[in-house]
Coordinates of C-alpha atoms in Angstrom, one line a residue:
X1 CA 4.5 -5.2 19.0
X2 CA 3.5 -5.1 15.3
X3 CA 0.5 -7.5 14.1
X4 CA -1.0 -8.1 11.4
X5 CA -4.8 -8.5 10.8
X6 CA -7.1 -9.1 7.4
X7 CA -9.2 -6.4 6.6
X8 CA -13.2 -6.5 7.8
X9 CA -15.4 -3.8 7.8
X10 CA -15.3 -3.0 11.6
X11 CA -12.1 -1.4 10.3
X12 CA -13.5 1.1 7.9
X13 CA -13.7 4.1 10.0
X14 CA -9.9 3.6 11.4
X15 CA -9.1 3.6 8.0
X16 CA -10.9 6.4 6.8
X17 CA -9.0 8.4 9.5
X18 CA -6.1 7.3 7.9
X19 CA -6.1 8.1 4.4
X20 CA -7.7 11.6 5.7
X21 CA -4.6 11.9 7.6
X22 CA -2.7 11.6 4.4
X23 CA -4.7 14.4 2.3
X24 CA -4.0 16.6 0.7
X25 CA -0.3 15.9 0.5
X26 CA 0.0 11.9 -0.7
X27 CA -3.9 11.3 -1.3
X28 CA -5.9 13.5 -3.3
X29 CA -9.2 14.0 -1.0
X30 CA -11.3 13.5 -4.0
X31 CA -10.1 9.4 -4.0
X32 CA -11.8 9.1 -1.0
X33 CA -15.1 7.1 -3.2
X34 CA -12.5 5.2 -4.8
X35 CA -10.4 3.9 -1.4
X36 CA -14.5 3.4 0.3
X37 CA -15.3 1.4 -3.3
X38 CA -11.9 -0.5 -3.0
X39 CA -12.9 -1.6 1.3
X40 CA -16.2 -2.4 0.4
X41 CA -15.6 -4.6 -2.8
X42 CA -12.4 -5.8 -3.8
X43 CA -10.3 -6.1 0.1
X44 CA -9.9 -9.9 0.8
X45 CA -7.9 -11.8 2.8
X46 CA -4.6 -10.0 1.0
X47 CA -5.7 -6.6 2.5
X48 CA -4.3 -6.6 6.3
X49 CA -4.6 -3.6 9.0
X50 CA -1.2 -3.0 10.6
X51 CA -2.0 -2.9 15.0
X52 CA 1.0 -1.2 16.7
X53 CA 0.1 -1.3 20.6
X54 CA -3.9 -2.1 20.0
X55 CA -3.8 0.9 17.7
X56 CA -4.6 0.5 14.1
X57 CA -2.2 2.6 12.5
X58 CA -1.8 1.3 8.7
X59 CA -3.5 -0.7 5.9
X60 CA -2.2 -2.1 2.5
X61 CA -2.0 -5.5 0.6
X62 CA -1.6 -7.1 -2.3
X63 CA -3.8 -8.5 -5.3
X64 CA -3.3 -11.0 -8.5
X65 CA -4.9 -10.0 -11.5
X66 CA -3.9 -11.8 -14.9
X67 CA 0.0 -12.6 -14.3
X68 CA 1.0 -9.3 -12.4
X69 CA 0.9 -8.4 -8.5
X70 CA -0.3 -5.4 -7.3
X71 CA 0.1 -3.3 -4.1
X72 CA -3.1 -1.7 -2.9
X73 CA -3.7 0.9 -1.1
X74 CA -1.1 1.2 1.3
X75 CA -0.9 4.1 4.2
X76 CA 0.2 4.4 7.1
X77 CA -1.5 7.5 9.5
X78 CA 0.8 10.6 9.5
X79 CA 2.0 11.9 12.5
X80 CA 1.4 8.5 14.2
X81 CA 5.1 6.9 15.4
X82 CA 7.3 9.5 14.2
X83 CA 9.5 9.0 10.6
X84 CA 12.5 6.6 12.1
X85 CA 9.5 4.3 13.4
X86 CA 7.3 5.0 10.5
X87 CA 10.5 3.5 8.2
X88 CA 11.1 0.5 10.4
X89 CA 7.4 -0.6 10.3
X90 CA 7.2 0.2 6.3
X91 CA 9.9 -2.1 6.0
X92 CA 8.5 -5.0 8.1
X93 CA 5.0 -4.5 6.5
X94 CA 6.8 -4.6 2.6
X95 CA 8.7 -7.7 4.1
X96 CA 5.4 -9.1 5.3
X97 CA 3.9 -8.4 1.5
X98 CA 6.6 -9.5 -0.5
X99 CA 7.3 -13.1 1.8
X100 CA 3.2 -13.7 1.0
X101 CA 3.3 -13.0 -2.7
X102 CA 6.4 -15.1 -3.0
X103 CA 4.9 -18.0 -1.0
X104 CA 2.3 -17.9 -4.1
X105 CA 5.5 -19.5 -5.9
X106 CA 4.4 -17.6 -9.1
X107 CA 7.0 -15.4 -10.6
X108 CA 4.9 -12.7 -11.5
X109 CA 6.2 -8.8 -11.1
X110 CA 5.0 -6.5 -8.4
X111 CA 3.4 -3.4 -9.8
X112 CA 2.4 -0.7 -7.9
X113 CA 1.5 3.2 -9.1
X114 CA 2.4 6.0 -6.6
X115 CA 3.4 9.7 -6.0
X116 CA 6.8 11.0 -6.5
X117 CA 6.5 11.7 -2.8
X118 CA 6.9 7.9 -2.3
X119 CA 8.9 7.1 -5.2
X120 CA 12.2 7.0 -2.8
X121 CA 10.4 4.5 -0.5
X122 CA 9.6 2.2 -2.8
X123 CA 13.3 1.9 -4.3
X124 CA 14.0 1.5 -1.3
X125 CA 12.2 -1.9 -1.6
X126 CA 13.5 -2.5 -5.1
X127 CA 11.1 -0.9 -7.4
X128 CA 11.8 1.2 -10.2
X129 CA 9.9 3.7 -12.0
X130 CA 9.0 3.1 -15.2
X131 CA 6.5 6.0 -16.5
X132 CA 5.6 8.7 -15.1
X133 CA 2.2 10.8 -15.5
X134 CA 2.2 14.5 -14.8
X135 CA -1.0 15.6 -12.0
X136 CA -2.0 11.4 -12.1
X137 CA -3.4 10.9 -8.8
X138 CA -4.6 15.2 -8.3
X139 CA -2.5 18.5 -8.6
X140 CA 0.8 18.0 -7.6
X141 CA 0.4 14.4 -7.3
X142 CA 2.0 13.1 -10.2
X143 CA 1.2 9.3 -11.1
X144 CA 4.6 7.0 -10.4
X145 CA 4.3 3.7 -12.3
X146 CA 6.5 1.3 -10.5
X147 CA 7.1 -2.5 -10.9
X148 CA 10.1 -5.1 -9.4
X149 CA 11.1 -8.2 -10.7
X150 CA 10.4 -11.5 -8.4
X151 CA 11.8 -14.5 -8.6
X152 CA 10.7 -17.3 -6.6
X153 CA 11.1 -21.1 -6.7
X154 CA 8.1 -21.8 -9.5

């Protein structure tokens, strides 16, 4: 059973095992600071840990700034509940992101930048690309600027 929980910071280390697990090939190892910055001063109560079985095995959230959402730093631990599974929780955890933003009743798009390696996933969810920036996150991890139009009953 999947859960949901917000982010505190007795979760740090599980999630610092994650986004290691995830380098070099969709993190660049040198964003490490930048993901420890992001835990320490800017997670709230929009940043949630995804539980599978009493094992953390994913983090990501959401954030308003001006009139645009964001998605923030969202990973799931490789190797963890193999690709099928790993695609079935995605999709409950996007689900879980996208009912909260829309509960906001603000009709705001949902940004998010990522890596051509995720690019797919994320159209998947209705995002589309809309620049792209050669070695953006690291060598061979080219910056994917993404954003989907909400609409919600403002």
């Amino acid at each position: 059973m999947m859960e949901y929980k917000i982010y505190k910071e007795e979760h740090k280390i599980a999630l610092l095992e994650i986004f290691r697990s995830n380098c070099p090939k969709y993190f660049d190892p040198n964003d490490e600071n930048d993901f420890i910055d992001f835990l320490d001063n800017y997670a709230d109560e929009n940043y949630f840990v995804v539980y599978n079985q009493n094992e953390i095995i994913g983090c990501g959230g959401h954030y308003l700034k001006d009139i645009r959402y964001g998605i923030a730093w969202t990973m799931f631990k490789r190797h963890s509940i193999g690709v099928k599974k790993l695609i079935e929780v995605s999709d409950a955890f996007f689900s879980e992101i996208e009912n909260r933003i829309l509960k906001d009743k603000n009709s705001f798009d949902i940004y998010v930048d990522t890596t051509q390696l995720m690019e797919n996933l994320f159209n998947r969810y209705g995002f589309k690309t809309y620049e792209i920036i050669k070695d953006g996150f690291g060598k061979d991890l080219d910056e994917y600027k993404m954003k989907k139009t909400t609409y919600s009953n403002v």
